[in-house]
XYZ file of C-alpha atoms in Angstrom:
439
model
C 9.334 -30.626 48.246
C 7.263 -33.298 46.656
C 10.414 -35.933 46.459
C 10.674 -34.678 50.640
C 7.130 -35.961 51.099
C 8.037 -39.113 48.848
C 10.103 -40.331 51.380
C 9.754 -43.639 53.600
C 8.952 -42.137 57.066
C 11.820 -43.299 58.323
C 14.043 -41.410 55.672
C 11.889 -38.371 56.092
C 12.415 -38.057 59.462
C 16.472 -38.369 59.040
C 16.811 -35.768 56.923
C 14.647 -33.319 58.842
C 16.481 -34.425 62.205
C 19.713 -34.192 60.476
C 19.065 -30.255 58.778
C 17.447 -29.480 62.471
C 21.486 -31.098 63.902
C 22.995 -28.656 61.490
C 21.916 -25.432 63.137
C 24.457 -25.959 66.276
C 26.825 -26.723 63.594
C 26.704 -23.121 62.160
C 24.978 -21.082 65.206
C 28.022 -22.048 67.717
C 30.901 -19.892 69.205
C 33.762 -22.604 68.611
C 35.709 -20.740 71.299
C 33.789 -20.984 73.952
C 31.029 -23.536 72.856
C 28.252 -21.029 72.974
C 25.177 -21.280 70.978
C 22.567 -18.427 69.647
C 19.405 -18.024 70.009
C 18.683 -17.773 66.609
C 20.079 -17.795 63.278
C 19.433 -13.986 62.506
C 22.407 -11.530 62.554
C 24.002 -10.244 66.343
C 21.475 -13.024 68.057
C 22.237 -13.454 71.484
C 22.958 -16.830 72.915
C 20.314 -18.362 74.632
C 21.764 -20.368 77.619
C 19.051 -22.897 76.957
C 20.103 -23.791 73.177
C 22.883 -24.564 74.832
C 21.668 -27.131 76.882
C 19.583 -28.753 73.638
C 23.169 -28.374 71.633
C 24.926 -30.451 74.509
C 22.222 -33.144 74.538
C 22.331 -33.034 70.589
C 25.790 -33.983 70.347
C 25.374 -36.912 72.197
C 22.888 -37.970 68.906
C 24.672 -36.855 66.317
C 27.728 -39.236 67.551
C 25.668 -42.251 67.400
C 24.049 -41.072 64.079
C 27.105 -40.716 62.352
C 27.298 -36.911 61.867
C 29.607 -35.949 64.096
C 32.727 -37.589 65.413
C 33.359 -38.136 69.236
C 36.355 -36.298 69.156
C 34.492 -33.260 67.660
C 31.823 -33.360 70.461
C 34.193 -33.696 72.808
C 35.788 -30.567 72.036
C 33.000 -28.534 71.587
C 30.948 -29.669 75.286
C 34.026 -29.282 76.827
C 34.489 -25.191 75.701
C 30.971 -24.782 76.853
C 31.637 -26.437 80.203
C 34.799 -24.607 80.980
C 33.104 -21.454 79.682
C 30.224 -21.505 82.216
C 32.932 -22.855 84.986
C 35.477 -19.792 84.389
C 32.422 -17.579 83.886
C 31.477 -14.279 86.261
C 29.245 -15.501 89.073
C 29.303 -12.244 90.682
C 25.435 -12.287 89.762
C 26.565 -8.467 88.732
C 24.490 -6.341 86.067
C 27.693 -7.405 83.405
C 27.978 -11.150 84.953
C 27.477 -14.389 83.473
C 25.224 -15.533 86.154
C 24.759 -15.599 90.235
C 24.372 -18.223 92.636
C 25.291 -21.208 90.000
C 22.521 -19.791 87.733
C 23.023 -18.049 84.703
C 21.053 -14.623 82.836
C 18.758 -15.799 79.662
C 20.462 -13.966 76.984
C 24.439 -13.793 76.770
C 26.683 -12.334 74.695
C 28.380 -14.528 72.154
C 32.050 -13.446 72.258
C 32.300 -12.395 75.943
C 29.288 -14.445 77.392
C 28.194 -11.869 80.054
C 24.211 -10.813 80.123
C 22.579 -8.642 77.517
C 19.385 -7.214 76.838
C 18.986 -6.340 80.747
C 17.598 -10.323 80.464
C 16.505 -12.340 84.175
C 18.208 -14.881 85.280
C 16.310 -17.971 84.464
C 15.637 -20.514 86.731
C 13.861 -22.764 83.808
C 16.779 -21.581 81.287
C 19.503 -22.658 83.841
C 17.392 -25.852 84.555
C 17.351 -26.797 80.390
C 21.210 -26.196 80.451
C 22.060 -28.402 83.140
C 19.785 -30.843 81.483
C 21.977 -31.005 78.271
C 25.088 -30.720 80.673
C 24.168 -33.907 82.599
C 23.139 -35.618 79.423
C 26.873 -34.795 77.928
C 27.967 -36.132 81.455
C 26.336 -39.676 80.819
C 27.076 -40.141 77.416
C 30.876 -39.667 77.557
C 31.520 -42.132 79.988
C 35.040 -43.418 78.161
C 38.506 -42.691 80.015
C 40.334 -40.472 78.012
C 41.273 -37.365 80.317
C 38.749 -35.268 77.964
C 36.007 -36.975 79.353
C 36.943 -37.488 82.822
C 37.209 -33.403 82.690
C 34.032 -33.255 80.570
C 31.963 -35.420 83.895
C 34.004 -33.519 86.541
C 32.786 -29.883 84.894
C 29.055 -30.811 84.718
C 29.025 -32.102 88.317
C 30.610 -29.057 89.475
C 28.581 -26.984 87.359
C 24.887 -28.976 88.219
C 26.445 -28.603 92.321
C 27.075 -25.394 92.043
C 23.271 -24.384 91.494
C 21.710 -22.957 94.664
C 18.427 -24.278 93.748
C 16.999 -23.159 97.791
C 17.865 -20.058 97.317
C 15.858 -19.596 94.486
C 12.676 -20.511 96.162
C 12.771 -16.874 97.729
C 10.525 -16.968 100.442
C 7.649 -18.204 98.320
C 6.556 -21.489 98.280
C 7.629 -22.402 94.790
C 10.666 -21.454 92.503
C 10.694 -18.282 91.314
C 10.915 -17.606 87.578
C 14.048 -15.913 87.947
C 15.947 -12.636 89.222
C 17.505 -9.120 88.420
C 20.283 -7.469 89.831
C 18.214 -4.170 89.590
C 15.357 -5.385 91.483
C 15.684 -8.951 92.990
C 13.125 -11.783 92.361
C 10.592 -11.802 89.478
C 7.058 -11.218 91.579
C 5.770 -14.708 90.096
C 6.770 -18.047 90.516
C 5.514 -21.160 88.654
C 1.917 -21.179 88.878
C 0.060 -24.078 86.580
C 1.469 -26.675 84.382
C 4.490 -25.965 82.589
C 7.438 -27.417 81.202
C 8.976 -26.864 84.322
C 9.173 -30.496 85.665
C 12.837 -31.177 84.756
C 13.685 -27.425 86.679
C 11.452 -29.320 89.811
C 13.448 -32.313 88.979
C 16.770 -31.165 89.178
C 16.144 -29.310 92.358
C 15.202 -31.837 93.952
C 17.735 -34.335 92.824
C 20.431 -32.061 94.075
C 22.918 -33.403 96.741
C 24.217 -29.568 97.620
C 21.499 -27.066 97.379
C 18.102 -28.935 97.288
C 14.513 -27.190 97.327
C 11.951 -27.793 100.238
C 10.114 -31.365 100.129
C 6.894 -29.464 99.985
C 8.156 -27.170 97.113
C 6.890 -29.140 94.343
C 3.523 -29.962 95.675
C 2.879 -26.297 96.356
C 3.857 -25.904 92.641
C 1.190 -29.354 91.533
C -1.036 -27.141 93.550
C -1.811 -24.931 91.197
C -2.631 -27.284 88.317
C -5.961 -27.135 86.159
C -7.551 -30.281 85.050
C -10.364 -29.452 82.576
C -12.369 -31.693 80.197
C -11.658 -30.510 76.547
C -13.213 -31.201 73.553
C -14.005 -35.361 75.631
C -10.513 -35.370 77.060
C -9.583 -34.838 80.637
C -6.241 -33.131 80.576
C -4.271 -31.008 82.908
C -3.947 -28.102 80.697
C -1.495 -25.552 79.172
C -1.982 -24.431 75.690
C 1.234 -24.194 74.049
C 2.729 -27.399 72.781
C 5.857 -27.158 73.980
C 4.887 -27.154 77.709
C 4.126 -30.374 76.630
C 7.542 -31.462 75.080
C 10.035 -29.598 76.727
C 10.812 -32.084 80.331
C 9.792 -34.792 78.021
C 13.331 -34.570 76.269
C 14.892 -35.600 78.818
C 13.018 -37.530 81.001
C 10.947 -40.463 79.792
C 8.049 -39.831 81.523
C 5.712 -42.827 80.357
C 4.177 -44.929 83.236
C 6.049 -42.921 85.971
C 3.063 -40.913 87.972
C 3.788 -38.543 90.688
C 0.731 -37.729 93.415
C -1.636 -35.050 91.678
C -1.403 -37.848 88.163
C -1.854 -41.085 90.469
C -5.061 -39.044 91.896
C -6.071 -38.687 88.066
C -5.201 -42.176 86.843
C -3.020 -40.340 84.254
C 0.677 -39.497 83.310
C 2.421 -36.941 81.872
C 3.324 -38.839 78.896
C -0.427 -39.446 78.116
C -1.303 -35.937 78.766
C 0.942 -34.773 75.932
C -0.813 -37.137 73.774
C -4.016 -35.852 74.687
C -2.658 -32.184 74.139
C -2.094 -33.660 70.197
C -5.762 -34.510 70.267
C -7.235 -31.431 71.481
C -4.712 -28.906 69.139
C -6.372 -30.825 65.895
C -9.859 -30.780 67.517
C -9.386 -27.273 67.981
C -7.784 -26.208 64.584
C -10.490 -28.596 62.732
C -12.998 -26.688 64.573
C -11.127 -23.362 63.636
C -13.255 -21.105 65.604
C -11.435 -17.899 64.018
C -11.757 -19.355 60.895
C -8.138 -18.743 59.681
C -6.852 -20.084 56.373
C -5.193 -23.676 56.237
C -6.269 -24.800 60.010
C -7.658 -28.588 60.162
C -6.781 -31.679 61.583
C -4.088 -31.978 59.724
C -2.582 -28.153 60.281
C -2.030 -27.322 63.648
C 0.914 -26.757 66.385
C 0.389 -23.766 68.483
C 3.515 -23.110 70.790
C 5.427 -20.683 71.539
C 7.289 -19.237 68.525
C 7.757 -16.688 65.864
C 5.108 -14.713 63.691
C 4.090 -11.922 62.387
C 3.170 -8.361 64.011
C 1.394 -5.779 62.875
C 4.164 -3.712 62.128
C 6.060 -5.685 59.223
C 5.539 -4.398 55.813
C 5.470 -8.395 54.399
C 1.843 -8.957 56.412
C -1.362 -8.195 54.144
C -5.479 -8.375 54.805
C -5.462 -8.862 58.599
C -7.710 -6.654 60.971
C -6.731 -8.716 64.050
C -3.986 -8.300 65.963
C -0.474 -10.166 65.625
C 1.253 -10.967 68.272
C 4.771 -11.563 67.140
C 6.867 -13.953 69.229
C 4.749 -15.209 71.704
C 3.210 -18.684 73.393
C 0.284 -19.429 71.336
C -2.532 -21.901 72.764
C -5.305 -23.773 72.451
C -8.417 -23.381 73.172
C -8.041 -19.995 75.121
C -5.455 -18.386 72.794
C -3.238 -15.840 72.117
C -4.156 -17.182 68.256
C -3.924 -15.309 65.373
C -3.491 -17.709 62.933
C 0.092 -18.496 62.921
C 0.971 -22.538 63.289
C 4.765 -23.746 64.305
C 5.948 -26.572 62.428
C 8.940 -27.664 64.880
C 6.247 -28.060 67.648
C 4.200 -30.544 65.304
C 7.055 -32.715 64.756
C 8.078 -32.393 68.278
C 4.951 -34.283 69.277
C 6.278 -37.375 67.349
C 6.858 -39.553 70.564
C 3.225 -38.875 71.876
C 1.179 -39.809 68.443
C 3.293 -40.666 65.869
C 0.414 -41.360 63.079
C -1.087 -38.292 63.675
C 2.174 -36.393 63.728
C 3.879 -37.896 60.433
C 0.472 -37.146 58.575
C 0.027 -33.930 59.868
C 3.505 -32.959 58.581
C 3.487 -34.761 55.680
C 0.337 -32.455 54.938
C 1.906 -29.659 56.136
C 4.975 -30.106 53.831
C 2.910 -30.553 50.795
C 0.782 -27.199 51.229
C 2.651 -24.745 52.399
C 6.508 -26.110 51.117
C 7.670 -21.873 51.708
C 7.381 -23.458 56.162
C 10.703 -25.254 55.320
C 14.245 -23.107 54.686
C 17.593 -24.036 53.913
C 16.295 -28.146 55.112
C 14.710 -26.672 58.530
C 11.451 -25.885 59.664
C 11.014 -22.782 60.259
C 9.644 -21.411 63.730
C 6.215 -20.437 62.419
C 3.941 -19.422 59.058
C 0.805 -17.960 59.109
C -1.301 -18.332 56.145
C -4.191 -16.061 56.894
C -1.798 -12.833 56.296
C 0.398 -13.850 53.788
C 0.347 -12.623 50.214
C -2.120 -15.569 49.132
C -3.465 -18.934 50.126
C -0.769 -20.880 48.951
C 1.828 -18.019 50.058
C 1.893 -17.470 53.626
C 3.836 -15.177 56.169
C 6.908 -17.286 56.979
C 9.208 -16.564 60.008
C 13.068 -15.960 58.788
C 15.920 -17.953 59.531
C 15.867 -20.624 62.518
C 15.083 -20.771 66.208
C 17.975 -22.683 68.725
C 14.970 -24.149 70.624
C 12.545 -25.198 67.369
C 15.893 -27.261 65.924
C 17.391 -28.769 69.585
C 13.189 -29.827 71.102
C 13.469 -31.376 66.709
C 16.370 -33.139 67.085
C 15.679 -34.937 71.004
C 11.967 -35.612 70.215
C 12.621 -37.071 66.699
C 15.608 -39.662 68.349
C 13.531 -40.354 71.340
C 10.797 -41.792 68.784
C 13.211 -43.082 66.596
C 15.530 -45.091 69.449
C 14.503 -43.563 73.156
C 18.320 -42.750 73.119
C 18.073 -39.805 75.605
C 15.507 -41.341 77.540
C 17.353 -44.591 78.233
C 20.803 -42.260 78.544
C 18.932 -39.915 80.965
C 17.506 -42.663 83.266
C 21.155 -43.958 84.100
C 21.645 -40.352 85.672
C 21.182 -40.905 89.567
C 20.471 -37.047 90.076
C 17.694 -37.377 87.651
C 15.983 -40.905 89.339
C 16.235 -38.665 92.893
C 14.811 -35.662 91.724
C 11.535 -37.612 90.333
C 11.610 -39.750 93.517
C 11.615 -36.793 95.688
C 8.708 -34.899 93.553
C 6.674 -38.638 94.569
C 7.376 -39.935 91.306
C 6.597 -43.989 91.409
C 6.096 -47.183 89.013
C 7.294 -47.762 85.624
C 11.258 -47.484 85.508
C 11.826 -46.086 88.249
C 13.702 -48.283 90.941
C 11.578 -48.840 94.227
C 11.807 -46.808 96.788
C 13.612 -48.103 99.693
C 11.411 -48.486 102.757
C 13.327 -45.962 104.934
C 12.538 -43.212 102.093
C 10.393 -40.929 103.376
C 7.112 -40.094 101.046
């Protein structure tokens, strides 16, 4: 671990984006290009990996770790395999109305765990399935197919119907008991769901959908910055993989002289004012230990978690200031943040790496350690195996600091450019709106 923390940054962030690659490398159904959740035994897939896996690809082609061929091959099996796949929105289907249930089986693909269909899920695999869509733009009948599949698959989404009758999306449905009773209500990652419903040519949401969903925004003052808050990092990562959002301001961030892209760097500040403040006083928190996101730690029923009187919450979305907290940090949501405050990031896990070496396994970070209930100081609870979402929000963050690849391939994508421009989005590189647009 000390020759890891020897390395040039550059170097050091290669290998760790290269080890994060790996996991859809060993986590993937070849068959039918399905990805798990995680790397523990029987994982489900998560439909969303999936979406980070097809985006990945795309990198590891121009990084050398993969050949075109390859990726290909294995975007294609996913495609077909959501195309062919039961739409019958059924209590055994794959998915209903062009969505698709959270958790599928990795053999047969159809829902387990009695899991939602999820409208922010769905929204994170189309993501990855437009991004495959851009990047193989060559004329070999593979990726012809490969652009055909994703349009029919990103047209296919009924994106109205899954306002409900509400005013904003809903967070998803059951076939036991209809819509979820909540929508989106405050800042989440769920621009890119906002975005693609809006972009779509077939089955777009309401105009006044996404300012109903702005609506419920808080902007607070924290620790000297003003910042629309949420409290897990990845809120503030997860649109951001796709979508450069720098200089681009829709309505409620034009009213605040603010974008997106600055309020994730502002979420960086406040998580190491918070954990250098460490109000709970847990071991190894300071401005150089932080990331609270949502991920995996430990709970209060695991024989491996000593001297703590608190409770654990397990896997959950830890936050800052407001909590959950119990003392567990993720590690893939620090390096995540590289775009937004690269200094602060490469110290923090150069620090990171150094103190508490047991955070990285088999080359990848793990999805959280907590140091406050592990056997000692320097040996802390460590989450086993690897998390689809930790390694895929590594590997997009990582290149779009390193080159802006996605970014750059992502803004080519018309459906993407009329999704922000109907949510108001204006300025930077976004073309101008024509003047018979309406606002």
């Amino acid at each position: 671990m000390t020759q890891l923390t020897k390395l040039t940054d550059e170097a050091l962030l290669d290998q760790l984006q290269r080890a994060a690659f790996g996991y859809f490398l060993e986590a993937v159904n070849p068959l039918n290009g399905l990805v798990a959740d995680t790397s523990r035994e029987n994982a489900p897939v998560s439909i969303a990996v999936v979406g980070f896996a097809l985006s990945s690809y795309p990198v590891a082609v121009e990084r050398g770790w993969m050949e075109r061929s390859d990726a290909v091959q294995r975007t294609l099996a996913a495609l077909r395999f959501f195309r062919d796949s039961d739409q019958s929105g059924s209590p055994t289907a794959t998915g209903f109305m062009g969505f698709y249930y959270h958790f599928l089986d990795m053999h047969s693909g159809t829902r387990v765990w009695q899991s939602e269909l999820s409208m922010i899920d769905t929204a994170l695999l189309i993501a990855g399935v437009l991004a495959a869509a851009m990047y193989f733009s060559g004329d070999a009948p593979e990726e012809v197919e490969l652009r055909e599949l994703a349009d029919f698959l990103y047209l296919r989404v009924d994106w109205q119907w899954a306002q409900g009758d509400g005013g904003t999306i809903k967070q998803g449905w059951k076939p036991e008991s209809g819509f979820l009773h909540y929508g989106w209500e405050g800042y989440s990652e769920a621009i890119v769901l906002y975005v693609l419903a809006l972009g779509s040519p077939t089955h777009p949401i309401r105009g006044d959908c996404y300012a109903a969903w702005t609506a419920t925004y808080q902007w607070e003052n924290l620790y000297d910055h003003d910042y629309l808050y949420a409290g897990p990092l990845f809120v503030h990562q997860f649109s951001h993989a796709w979508i450069d959002l720098r200089g681009i301001r829709d309505s409620f961030m034009r009213e605040k002289s603010s974008d997106y892209f600055d309020n994730s760097r502002n979420a960086v500040y406040i998580q190491r004012r918070y954990t250098q403040l460490n109000p709970q006083e847990f071991v190894g928190y300071d401005e150089n230990c932080w990331g609270l996101s949502a991920g995996d730690g430990p709970n209060d029923e695991q024989p491996d978690v000593f001297n703590e009187k608190r409770r654990l919450f397990g896997y959950a979305a830890r936050g800052v200031p407001y909590g959950p907290d119990d003392g567990t940090l993720s590690p893939p949501a620090v390096l995540a943040s590289l775009p937004f405050a690269s200094e602060l990031v490469l110290e923090a896990m150069r620090n990171m790496l150094l103190r508490y070496p047991q955070m990285l396994t088999e080359g990848r970070l793990t999805g959280g350690f907590n140091a406050t209930v592990g056997a000692s100081d320097d040996q802390p609870w460590v989450s086993a195996g690897h998390y689809g979402l930790d390694q895929g929000i590594v590997v997009l963050m990582i290149e779009n600091h390193r080159s802006q690849f996605i970014w750059q391939l992502m803004s080519g994508c018309r459906y993407i450019s009329d999704g922000l421009q109907g949510a108001g989005f204006e300025g930077g590189w976004l073309p101008p709106r024509s003047s018979g647009e309406a606002n």
